[in-house]
Amino acid sequence: MKVACRLPHSDYEIITLGHGGGGRLSQQLISGVLLPKLNNDYLQELHDGAVFPIADPVRLAFTTDSFVVSPPFFPGGDIGLLSVYGTANDLAMCGARPLFLSLALIIEEGFSIHGLEQILSSIRTACDLLELQVVTGDTKVVERGKGDGIFINTTGLGAVLDGIEISPRRIRAGDQILLSGSLAEHGVSIMSLREGLKFDSPLLSDTSALWPLVEAVLRRGGQGIHSMRDATRGGLASALNEMALSARVGIVIDENALPVREEVQGACEILGLDPLYIANEGKFVSLVSPECSEQVLSAMREHPLGRDACRIGEVVAGHPGVVVARNGFGATRVIDMISGEQLPRIC
Amino acid sequence: MKYLDEYRNQALIQRLAEQIKKRATRCWHVMEICGGQTHTLIRSGIDQLLDGIVQPVHGPGCPVCVTPLEKIDRAINVALTPRVTLATYGDMMRVPGSNSDLLHARSRGADVRIVYSPLDALMLAEKHADREIVFFAVGFETTAPANAMSVWLASQKDIPNFSLLVSHVLVPPAIEALLQDEESHIDGFIAPGHVCTVMGFEEYEELARRFSRPFVVAGFEPADLLEALLLLVAMLEENRFTVENQYTRCATRMGNLHARKMIREVFEVTDMKWRGLGTIHRSGFRLKDEYQSFDAEVRFPLDHISTPEPPHCCAGQVLQGKTKPSQCPAFGKECTPERPLGAPMVSSEGACAAYYSFRRFQENCL
């Protein structure tokens, strides 16, 4: 058949919101625009942070993240907590104890001082919990209309635990995939707030500091922990796809094993969204050798942040780069990386 | 979760599939009209479960997919007009017009807002009296009552800065057009549950009689579709050409009378252009003369934007169920969700997007 579609291709001469959605467009921006200019051994791993040796055996992890959440205050957290936990969690995903943080604030003219104080109190609380310090910072104010209230950037430095090596390169067929808890709570909490949805029980963001749980996992699993990734922007689907792509392995997950709280599922049904693609701020997946997966899972469940942890699937040698879900009656489907933003459906 | 888990119950699904296999003496070609149903079929793998027993043919019931290029171009033009806000359902954002899409228009500075209801757009109009708020009223009969309500309310409350860019299509005339096409071989239909919840299913009884085809009004969960397929296969095996209702928890024969009244108050039936299918006689809604002042195509100079549909785009073949998405030579190659050639690849309800998302690594797909 001759294809005569005259419809346009999108050439993306400009940035669209989809480029920031954590899905395939974000990947294309990184691999097509950023990496060609800046690539090096550290960047090309495309991990949550870079790990580099200082003086054997000391290894540092280094990462940065920007926070543009709107609204800045939401049930279960605020942009302050998020800006500490987000960066600290990226360090944790490198197997590193978070130590030091930089803090850059970009504030829009008109933002209330009281609001700023609240955010700083949250930052302080989060730092105290993790025993880390903000050691340098910067403040900029932009004209009204040139920012969305407040943007925060934090950069973190951490020390990798001895004997731990977390890298997509270590992922092997047979690795078990463990998820630390139920999905989609952060994204659904924010979206319900924006849409004015009200539920009998409030939907709280899962914003939390993962290091205490990650440390327990690393101490139990040691070298058996091959790779970890927090399922933030783009959700679990993006985290798994990124791992499958960078390790050139296939991933099979069991759809029935995915934990989603009932109220979150309900909100997703109402809003027409798939929980697999919705952001989390306190959940991670670890890819673990089959020999130690049971011990690691029980270590997770002993910790309050990991009490709903479960095994959701495994790494396979077939279909490299593709994540597949199997449902209860044996049918399979591809869990694709989202294209741009997740867009609510008409009906 | 109540009203959800029971319709995704695996034991029930397996049992229904076995019953269908026992009942069928041949492979039946069944068209599900609605894109939501297409998505459930492919996502849950019901087509794999019934391979060789029921051959699903995916119908044109994805509102995003059948909205003509011209309307998308007009929406983009309206959105780029100074002091105008275009409010739209989310999945219209990525649908390609002839040069751009609404996502690109937004990144070029157009004020495009995603809303969940036309009433949200009406609220925007009340809040921002200095701006024109245009709601992109796309959809089948399902979205018509709320769209009609927004215009009726705007008229009652005398809100002058609100209008609709209407692209409303109707299911029964499209089924009629498909059945009159000698190339399509469809044995029976899964009728769209949500459309029937609004409109009832009297019109389908007429189609069943005229064209000797059975219809089952169905819901959207896996067990709904399997139960509907069981009813449909039984009717096909017994040569019964009537309408049965599987979706009894929502749809009734007469539909939602209040909603239908609101539609009649504001809209009238008109000929309508469909992307991929061409113009179908009396297959859409337009605003009635007394509500013309709320028609964005009257309010804004848009007549000069007239975009012909591409003559041989295979999206039309897909929308008519003549080509499976995976049979299109561009599928997954030139045409992907990031660079869609046709609308069925864009919308999450589109058949091509469903195949691409859920099936593309499987051998029979690429």
Coordinates of C-alpha atoms in Angstrom, one line a residue, chain A residues 89 92 98 129-130 208-217 303 305:
Chain A
N89 CA 17.3 10.6 46.9
A92 CA 20.9 7.6 47.5
P98 CA 23.9 12.5 51.4
L129 CA 16.3 14.4 59.2
L130 CA 19.1 13.4 56.8
S208 CA 10.2 11.4 51.6
A209 CA 13.9 10.9 52.2
L210 CA 14.9 7.5 50.9
W211 CA 18.4 7.3 52.3
P212 CA 17.5 5.5 55.6
L213 CA 15.7 2.8 53.7
V214 CA 18.3 2.6 50.9
E215 CA 21.1 2.3 53.6
A216 CA 19.2 -0.7 55.1
V217 CA 18.9 -2.3 51.6
H303 CA 11.6 -0.2 57.4
L305 CA 9.1 3.6 54.2

